[in-house]
CSV table of C-alpha atoms in Angstrom, one decimal:
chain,number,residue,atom,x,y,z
D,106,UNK,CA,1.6,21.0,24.2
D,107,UNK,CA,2.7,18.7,21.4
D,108,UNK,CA,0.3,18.3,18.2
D,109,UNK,CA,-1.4,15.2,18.2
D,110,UNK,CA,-1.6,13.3,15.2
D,111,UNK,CA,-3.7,10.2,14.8
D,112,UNK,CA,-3.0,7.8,11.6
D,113,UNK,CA,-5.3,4.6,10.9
D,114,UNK,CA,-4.1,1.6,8.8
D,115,UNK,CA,-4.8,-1.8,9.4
D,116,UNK,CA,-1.7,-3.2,9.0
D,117,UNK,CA,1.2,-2.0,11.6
D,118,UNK,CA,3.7,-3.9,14.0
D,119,UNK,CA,4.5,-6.9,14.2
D,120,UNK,CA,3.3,-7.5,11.0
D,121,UNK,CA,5.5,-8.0,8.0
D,122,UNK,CA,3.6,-6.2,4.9
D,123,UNK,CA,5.4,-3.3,3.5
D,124,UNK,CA,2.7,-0.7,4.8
D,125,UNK,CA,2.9,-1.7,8.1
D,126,UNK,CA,6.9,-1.6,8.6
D,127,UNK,CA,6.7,2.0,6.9
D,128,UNK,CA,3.7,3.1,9.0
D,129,UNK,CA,5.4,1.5,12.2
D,130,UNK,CA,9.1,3.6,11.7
D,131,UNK,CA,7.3,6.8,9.9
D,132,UNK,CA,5.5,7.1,13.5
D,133,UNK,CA,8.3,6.0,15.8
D,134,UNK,CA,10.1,8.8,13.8
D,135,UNK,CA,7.4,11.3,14.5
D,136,UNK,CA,7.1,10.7,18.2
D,137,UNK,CA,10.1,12.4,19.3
D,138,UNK,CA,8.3,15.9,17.8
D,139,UNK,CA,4.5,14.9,18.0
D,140,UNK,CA,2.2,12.9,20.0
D,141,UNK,CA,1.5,9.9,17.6
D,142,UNK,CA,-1.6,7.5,18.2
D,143,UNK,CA,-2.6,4.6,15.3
D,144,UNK,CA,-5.7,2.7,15.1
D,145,UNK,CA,-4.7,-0.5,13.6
D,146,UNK,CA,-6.3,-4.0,13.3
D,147,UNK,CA,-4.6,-7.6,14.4
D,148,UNK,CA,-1.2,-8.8,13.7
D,149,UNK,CA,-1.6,-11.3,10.5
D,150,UNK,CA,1.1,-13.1,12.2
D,151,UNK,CA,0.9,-12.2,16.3
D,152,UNK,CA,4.2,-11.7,18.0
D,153,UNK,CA,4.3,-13.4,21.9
D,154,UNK,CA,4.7,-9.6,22.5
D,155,UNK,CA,2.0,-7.7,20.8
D,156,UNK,CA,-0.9,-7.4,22.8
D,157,UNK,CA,-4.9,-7.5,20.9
D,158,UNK,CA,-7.4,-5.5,21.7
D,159,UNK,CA,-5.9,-3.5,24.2
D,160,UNK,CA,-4.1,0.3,23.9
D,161,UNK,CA,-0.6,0.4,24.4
D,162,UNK,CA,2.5,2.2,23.9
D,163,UNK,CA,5.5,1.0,21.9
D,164,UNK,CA,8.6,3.4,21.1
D,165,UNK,CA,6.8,6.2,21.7
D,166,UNK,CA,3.8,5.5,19.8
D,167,UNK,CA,0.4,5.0,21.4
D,168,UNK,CA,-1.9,1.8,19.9
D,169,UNK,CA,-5.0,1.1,20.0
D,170,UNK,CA,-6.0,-2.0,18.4
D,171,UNK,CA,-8.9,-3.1,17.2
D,172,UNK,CA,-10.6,-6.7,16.8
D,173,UNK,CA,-12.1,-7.7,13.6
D,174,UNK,CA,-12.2,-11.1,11.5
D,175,UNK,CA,-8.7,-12.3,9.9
D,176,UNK,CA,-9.9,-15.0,7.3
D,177,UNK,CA,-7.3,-16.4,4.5
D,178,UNK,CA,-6.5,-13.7,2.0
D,179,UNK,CA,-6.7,-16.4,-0.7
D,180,UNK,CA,-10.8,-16.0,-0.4
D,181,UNK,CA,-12.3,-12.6,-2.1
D,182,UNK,CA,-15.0,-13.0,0.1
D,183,UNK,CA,-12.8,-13.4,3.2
D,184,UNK,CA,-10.4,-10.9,2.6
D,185,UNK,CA,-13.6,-7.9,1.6
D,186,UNK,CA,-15.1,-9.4,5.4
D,187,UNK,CA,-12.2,-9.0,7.0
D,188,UNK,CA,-11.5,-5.4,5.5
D,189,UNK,CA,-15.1,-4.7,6.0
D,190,UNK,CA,-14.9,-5.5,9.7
D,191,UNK,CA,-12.1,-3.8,10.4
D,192,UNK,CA,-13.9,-0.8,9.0
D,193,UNK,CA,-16.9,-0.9,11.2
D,194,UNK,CA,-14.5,-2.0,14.1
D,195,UNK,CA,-12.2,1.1,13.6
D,196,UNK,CA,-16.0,3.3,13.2
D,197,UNK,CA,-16.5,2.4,16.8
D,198,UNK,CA,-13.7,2.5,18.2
D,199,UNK,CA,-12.7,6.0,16.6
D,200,UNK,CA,-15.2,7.8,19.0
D,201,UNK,CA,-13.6,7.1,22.4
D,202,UNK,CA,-9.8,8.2,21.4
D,203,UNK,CA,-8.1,11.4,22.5
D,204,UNK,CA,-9.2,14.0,20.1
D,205,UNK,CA,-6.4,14.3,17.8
D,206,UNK,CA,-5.3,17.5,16.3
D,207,UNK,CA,-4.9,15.8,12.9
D,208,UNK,CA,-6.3,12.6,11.5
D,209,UNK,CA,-4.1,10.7,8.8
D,210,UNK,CA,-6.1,8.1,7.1
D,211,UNK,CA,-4.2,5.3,4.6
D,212,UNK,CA,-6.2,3.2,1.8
D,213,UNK,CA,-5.7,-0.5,3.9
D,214,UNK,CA,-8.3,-0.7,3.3
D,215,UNK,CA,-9.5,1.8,0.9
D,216,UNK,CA,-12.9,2.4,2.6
D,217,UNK,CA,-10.9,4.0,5.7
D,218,UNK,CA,-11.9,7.2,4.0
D,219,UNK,CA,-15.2,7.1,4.8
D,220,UNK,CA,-14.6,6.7,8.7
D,221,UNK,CA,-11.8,9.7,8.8
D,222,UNK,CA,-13.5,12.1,7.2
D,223,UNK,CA,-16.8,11.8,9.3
D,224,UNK,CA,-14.4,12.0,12.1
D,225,UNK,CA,-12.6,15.3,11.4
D,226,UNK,CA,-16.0,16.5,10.2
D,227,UNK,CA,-17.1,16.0,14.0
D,228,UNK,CA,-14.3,16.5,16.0
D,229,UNK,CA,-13.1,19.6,13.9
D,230,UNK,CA,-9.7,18.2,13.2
D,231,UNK,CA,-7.5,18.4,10.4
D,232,UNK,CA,-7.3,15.7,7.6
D,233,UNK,CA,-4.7,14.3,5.7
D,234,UNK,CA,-5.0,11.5,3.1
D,235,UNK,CA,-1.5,9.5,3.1
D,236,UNK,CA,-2.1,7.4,-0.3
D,237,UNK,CA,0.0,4.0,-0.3
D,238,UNK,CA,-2.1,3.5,-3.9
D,239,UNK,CA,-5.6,5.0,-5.3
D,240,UNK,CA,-8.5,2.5,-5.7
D,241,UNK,CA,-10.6,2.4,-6.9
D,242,UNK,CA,-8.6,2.8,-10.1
D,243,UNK,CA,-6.1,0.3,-9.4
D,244,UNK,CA,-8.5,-2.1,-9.2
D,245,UNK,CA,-10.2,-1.4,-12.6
D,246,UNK,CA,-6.5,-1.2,-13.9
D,247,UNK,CA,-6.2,-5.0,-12.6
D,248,UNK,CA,-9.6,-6.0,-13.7
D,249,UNK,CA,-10.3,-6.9,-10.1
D,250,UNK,CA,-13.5,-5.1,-10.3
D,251,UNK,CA,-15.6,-3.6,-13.3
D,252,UNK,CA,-16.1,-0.2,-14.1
D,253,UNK,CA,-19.8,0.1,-13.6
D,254,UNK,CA,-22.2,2.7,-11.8
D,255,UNK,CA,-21.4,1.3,-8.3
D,256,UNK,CA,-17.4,1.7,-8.5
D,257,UNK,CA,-18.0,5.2,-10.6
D,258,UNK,CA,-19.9,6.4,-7.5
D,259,UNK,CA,-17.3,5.3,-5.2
D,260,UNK,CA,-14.7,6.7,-7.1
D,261,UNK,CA,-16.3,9.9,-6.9
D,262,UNK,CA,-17.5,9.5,-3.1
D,263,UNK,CA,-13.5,9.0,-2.5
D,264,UNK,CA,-12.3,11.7,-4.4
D,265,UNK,CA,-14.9,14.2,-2.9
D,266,UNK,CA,-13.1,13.1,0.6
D,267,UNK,CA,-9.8,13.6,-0.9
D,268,UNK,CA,-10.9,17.3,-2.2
D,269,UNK,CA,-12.0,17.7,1.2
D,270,UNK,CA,-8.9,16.9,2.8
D,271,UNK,CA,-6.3,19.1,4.4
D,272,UNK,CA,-3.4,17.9,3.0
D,273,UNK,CA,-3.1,14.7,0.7
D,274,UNK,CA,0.4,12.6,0.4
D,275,UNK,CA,1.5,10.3,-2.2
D,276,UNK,CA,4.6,8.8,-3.2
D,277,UNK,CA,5.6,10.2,-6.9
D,278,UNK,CA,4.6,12.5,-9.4
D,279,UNK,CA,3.0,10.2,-11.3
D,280,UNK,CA,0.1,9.5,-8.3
D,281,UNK,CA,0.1,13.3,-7.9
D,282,UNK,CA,-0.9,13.9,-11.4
D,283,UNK,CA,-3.5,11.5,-11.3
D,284,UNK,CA,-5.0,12.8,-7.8
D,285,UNK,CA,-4.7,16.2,-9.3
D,286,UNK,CA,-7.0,15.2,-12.4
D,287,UNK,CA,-9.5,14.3,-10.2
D,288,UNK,CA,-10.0,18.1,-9.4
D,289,UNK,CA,-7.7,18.2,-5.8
D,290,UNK,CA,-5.3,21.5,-6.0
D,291,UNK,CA,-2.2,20.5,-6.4
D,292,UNK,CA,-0.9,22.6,-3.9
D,293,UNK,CA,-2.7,20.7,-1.5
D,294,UNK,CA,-0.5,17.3,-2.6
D,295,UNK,CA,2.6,17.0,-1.2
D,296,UNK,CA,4.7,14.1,-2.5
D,297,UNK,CA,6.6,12.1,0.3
D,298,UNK,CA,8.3,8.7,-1.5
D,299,UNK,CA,8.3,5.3,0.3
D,300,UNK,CA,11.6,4.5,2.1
D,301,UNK,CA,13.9,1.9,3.5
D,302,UNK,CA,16.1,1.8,6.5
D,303,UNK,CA,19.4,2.5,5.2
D,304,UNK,CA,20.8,1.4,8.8
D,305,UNK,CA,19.6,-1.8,8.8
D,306,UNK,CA,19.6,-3.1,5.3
D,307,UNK,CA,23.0,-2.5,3.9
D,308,UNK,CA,25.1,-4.4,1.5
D,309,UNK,CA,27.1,-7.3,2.7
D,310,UNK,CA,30.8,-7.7,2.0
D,311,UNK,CA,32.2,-10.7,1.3
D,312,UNK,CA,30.4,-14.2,1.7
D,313,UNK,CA,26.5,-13.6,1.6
D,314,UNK,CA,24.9,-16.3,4.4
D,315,UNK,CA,21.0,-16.5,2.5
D,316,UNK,CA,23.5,-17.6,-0.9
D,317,UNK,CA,25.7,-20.1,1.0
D,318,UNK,CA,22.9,-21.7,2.9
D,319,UNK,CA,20.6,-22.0,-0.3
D,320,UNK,CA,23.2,-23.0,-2.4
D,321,UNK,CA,23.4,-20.0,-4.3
D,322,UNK,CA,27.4,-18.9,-4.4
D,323,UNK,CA,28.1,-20.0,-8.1
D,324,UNK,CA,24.5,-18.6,-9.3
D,325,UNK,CA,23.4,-15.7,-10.9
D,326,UNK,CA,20.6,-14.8,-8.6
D,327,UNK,CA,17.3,-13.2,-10.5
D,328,UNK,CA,15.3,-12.2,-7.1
D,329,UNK,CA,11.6,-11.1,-6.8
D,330,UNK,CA,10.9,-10.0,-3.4
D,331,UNK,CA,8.0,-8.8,-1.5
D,332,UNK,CA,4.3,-9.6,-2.0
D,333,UNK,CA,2.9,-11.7,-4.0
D,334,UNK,CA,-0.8,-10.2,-5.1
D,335,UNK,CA,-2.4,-9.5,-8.4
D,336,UNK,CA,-0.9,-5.9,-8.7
D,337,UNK,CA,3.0,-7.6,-9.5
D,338,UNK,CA,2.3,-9.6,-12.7
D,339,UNK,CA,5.1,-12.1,-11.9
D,340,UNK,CA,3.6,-14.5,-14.6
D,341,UNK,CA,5.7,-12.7,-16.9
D,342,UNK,CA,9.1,-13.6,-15.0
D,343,UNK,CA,8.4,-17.3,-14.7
D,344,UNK,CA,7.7,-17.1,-18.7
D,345,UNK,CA,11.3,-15.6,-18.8
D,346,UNK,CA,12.7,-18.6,-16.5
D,347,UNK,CA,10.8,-21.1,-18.6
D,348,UNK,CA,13.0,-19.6,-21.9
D,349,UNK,CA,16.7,-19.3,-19.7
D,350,UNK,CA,15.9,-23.3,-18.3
D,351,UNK,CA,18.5,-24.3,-20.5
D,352,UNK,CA,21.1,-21.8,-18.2
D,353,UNK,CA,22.1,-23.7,-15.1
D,354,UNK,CA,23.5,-21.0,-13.9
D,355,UNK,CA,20.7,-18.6,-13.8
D,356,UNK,CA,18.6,-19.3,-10.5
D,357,UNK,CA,15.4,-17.6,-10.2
D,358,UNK,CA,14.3,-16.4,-6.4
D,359,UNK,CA,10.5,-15.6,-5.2
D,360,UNK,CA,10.8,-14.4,-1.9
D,361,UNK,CA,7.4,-13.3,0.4
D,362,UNK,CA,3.6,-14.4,0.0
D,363,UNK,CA,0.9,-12.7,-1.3
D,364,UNK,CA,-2.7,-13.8,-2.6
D,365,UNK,CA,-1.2,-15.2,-5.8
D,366,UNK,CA,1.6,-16.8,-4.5
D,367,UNK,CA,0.0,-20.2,-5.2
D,368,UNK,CA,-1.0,-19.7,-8.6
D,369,UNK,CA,2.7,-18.1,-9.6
D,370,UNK,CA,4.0,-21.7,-8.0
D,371,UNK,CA,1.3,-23.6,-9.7
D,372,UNK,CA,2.7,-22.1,-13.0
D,373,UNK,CA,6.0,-22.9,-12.4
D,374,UNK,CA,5.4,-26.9,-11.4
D,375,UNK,CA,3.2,-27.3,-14.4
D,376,UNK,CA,6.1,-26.0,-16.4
D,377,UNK,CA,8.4,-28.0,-14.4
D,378,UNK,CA,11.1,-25.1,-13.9
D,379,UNK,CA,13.9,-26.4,-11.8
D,380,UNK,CA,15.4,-22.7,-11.9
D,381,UNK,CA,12.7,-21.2,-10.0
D,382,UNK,CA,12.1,-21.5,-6.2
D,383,UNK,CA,10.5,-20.1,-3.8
D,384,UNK,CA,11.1,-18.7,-0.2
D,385,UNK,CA,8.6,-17.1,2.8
D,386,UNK,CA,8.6,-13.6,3.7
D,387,UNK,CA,12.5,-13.3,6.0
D,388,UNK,CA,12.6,-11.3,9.2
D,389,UNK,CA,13.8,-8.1,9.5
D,390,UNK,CA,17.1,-9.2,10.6
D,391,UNK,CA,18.1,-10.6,7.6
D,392,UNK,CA,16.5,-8.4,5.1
D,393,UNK,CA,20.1,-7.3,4.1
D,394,UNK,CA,21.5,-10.9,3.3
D,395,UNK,CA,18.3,-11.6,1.6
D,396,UNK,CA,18.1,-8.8,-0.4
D,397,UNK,CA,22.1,-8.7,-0.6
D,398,UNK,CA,22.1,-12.5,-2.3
D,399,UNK,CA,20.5,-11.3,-5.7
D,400,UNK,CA,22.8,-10.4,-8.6
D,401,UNK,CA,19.6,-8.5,-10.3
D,402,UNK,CA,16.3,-8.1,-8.6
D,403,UNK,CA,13.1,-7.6,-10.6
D,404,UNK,CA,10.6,-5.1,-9.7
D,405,UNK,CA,7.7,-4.9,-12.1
D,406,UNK,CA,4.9,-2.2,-12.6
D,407,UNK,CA,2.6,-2.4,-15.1
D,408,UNK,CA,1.2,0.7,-17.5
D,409,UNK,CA,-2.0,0.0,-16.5
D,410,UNK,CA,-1.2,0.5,-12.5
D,411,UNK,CA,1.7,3.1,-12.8
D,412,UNK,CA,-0.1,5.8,-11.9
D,413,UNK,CA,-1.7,4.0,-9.0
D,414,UNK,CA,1.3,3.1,-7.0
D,415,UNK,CA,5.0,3.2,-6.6
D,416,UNK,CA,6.2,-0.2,-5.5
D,417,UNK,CA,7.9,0.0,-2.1
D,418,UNK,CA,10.6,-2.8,-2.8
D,419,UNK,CA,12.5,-0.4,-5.0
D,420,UNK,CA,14.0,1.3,-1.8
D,421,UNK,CA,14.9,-2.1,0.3
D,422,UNK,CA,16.8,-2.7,-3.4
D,423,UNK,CA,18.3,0.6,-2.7
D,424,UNK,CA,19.6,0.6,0.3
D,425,UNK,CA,21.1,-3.0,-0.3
D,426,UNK,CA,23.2,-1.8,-3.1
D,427,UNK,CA,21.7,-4.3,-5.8
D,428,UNK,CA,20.7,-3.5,-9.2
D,429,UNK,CA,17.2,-4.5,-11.0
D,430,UNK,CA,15.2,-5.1,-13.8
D,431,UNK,CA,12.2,-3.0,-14.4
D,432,UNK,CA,9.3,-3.5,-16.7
D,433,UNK,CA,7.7,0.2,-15.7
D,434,UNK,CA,6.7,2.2,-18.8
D,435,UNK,CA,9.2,4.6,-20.1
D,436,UNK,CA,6.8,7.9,-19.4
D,437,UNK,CA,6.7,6.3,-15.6
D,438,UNK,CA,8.5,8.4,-12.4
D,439,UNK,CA,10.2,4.6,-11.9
D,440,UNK,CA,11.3,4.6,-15.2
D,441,UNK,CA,13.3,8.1,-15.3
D,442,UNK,CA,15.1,7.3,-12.4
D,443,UNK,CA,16.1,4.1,-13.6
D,444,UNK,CA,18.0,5.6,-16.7
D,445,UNK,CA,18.5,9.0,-14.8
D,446,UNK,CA,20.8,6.9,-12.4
D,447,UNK,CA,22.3,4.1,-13.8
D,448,UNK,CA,20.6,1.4,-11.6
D,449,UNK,CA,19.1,-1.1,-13.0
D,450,UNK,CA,17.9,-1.8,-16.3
D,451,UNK,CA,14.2,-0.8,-17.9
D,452,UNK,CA,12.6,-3.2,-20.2
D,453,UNK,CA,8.9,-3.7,-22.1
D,454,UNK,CA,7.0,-6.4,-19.9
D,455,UNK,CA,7.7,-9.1,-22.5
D,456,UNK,CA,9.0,-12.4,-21.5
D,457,UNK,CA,11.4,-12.8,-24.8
D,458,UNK,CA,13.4,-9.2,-23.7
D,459,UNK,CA,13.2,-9.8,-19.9
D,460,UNK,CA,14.9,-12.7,-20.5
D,461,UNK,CA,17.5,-11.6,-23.2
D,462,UNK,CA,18.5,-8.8,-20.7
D,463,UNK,CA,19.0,-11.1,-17.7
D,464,UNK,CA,21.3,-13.0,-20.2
D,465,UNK,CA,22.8,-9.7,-20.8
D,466,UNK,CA,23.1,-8.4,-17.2
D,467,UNK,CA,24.6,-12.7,-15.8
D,468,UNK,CA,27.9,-11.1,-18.2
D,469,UNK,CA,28.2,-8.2,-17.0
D,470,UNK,CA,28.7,-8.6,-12.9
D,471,UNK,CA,31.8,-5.7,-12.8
D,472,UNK,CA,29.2,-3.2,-14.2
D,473,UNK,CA,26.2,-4.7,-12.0
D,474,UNK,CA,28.2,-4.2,-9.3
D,475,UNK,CA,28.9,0.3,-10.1
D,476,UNK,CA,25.1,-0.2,-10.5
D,477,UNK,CA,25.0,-1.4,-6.9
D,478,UNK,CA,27.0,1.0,-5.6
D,479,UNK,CA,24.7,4.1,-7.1
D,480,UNK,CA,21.9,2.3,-5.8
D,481,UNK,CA,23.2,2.8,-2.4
D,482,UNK,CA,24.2,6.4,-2.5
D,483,UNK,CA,21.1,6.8,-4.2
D,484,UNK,CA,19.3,5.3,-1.0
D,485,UNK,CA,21.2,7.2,1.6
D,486,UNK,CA,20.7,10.4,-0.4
D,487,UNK,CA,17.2,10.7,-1.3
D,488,UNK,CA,14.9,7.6,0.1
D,489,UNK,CA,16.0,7.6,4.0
D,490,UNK,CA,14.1,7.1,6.3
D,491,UNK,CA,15.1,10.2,8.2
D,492,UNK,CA,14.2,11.8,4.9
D,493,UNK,CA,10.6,11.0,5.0
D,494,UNK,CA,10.6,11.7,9.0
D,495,UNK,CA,11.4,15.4,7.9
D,496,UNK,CA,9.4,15.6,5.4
D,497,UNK,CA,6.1,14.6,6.9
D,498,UNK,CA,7.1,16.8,10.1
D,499,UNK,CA,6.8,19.7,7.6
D,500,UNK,CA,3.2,18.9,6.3
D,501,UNK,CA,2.6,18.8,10.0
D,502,UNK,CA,4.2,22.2,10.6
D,503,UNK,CA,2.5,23.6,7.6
D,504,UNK,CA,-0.8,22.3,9.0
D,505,UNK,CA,-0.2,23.6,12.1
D,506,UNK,CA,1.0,27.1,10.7
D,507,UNK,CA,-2.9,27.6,8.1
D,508,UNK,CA,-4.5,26.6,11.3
D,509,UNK,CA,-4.0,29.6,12.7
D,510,UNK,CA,-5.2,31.8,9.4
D,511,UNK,CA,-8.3,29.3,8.0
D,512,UNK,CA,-10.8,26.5,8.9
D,513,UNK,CA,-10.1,23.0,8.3
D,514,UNK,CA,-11.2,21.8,4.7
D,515,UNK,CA,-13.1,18.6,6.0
D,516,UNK,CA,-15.0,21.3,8.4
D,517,UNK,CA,-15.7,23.6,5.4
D,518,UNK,CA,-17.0,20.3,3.6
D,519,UNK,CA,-19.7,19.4,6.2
């Protein structure tokens, strides 16, 4: 009989965020070994062929989706009722699924803890955290929230789960050191990195369609794409447009949406930057010629957040074979393989030297593009997707293998 493995995320197919693409393939990957259920919420965009509220089964994968309020993410209030919702809706729901022989719980939202653990308390399974990013200390980093007794005690209510847990994944060294401080054994954290189809986005030879049809072909192309939200810092990047206005032939490029989006357009138009524009999230299908059409893509991360997260873009970059920019710290995971690789360029997060470099890089396309090309390799190499298939199918295996010699850590936490 096949292990059964449950995860739980909101966000999953159709939509478009970047945790629910990597969920959705990171499970169809997994099916073919293990018996994969999700417990996901609504579509924020529904496709005419994703059923709501109903269990299903899709490549392999069995969903069950689960109803809960979907108000605009601009609204703090709406977006902590939707997340809370989705919480209580996934604590009901939970109860009446096949017993799963492991429970993998994400941080979308980050009070999914709270549900998973209770549940592999009771149904004696075995827990993993899989960490996307580690609140609440990215959102004291962003100055979301404050510091105070409340978000201390739920920091340490979080991390008791996590020391509970079986297993806990993150993407990079850097989030494993900070999980570690928090008193988990480190031999319990198994670092797994993000990923990007290297199938499906791949570079384009020749003419680029997104460049002809925007006309783009005779610009330098300065992209930014993905979300959107408070954790990016893009302000910085339209300060760097505002100082290269003068250069007609540097275009800046926002691609996606986010809950900032407007305020990062509302800065541009009250600086009245013909050099930036902006575009919606693109489908799938033409992730490579969107990513393909920038000469240099940016992809911030802040000191304050860097051991929090590893920003997911940087492998879509990857497998598309384009350089980038990156404002990460020079201590960061990010950084190092940056310079280790020769792939981009790493800058302080200072509008003055973003710009000056992006002046530097529009000069330079024959090196840009050897950048691009060890980009690529780098992609195919070390951030597959198949990679990441394999290496969660070990923490499976290696789950699977102490279950025969100990009891569950969530069980010995009850």
């Amino acid at each position: 009989m096949r292990t059964r493995v449950l995860f739980i995320n909101r966000s999953y197919w159709p939509d478009s965020e970047a945790t629910g693409q990597l969920l959705t393939s990171l499970c169809e990957g997994l099916s073919t070994e293990l018996d994969v259920h999700v417990l996901v919420g609504q579509p924020n965009i529904p496709a005419s062929d994703a059923p709501l509220n109903k269990t299903e089964v899709r490549h392999g994968v069995t969903i069950h989706r689960v109803g809960h309020l979907t108000f605009p993410k601009r609204s703090m209030v709406g977006k902590a009722m939707n997340f809370i919702s989705f919480v209580l809706a996934c604590h009901r729901r939970i109860w009446s699924l096949p017993r799963p022989d492991i429970v993998v719980f994400e941080t979308d939202p980050f009070l999914l803890p709270l549900v998973a653990s209770r549940f592999a308390r009771k149904r004696d399974c075995r827990l993993v955290g899989y960490l996307q990013d580690i609140y609440p200390d990215i959102a004291v980093a962003l100055g979301k929230v404050r510091n105070n007794w409340l978000i201390r005690r739920l920091r340490k209510t979080l991390f008791k789960i996590y020391k509970s847990c079986d297993r806990i994944v993150v993407l990079s060294e850097d989030m494993k050191t900070l999980i570690a401080e928090g008193g988990i054994d480190g031999d319990r954290i198994s670092v797994i990195p993000n990923w990007a189809d290297t199938n499906s986005i791949r570079p384009i030879p020749g003419d680029n369609p997104f460049r002809t049809r925007n006309g783009f072909d005779d610009k330098f192309v300065v992209m930014y794409s993905g979300n959107m939200g408070l954790t990016q810092r893009l302000e910085q990047y339209v300060y760097a447009a505002e100082v290269l206005k003068a250069d007609s032939k540097i275009q800046f490029v926002f691609v996606g949406n986010g809950a900032n989006r407007h305020s990062i357009e509302q800065l541009v138009s009250n600086r009245q930057l013909d050099n930036v524009c902006f575009f919606d999230y693109q489908p799938l299908t033409e992730l490579s010629a969107s990513l393909g059409a920038a000469d240099l893509h940016i992809l911030p991360l802040t000191a304050e957040i860097s051991r929090c997260l590893m920003p997911s873009k940087l492998y879509g970059i990857l497998a598309a074979g384009r350089p980038y920019l990156t404002t990460a710290p020079a201590w960061t995971e990010l950084s190092k393989l940056t310079v280790k690789h020769q792939i981009g360029f790493r800058v302080d997060n200072d509008a003055e030297e973003i710009a000056e470099t992006i002046r530097f890089a529009a000069g330079r396309t024959a090196e840009l593009r050897q950048m691009g090309k060890r980009a690529r390799k780098l992609g195919q190499s070390e951030f597959s997707e198949q990679n990441a298939i394999a290496r969660f199918l070990n923490v499976v295996t290696s789950l699977n293998s102490e279950a025969q010699a100990a009891p569950s850590q969530a069980r010995k936490a009850a």
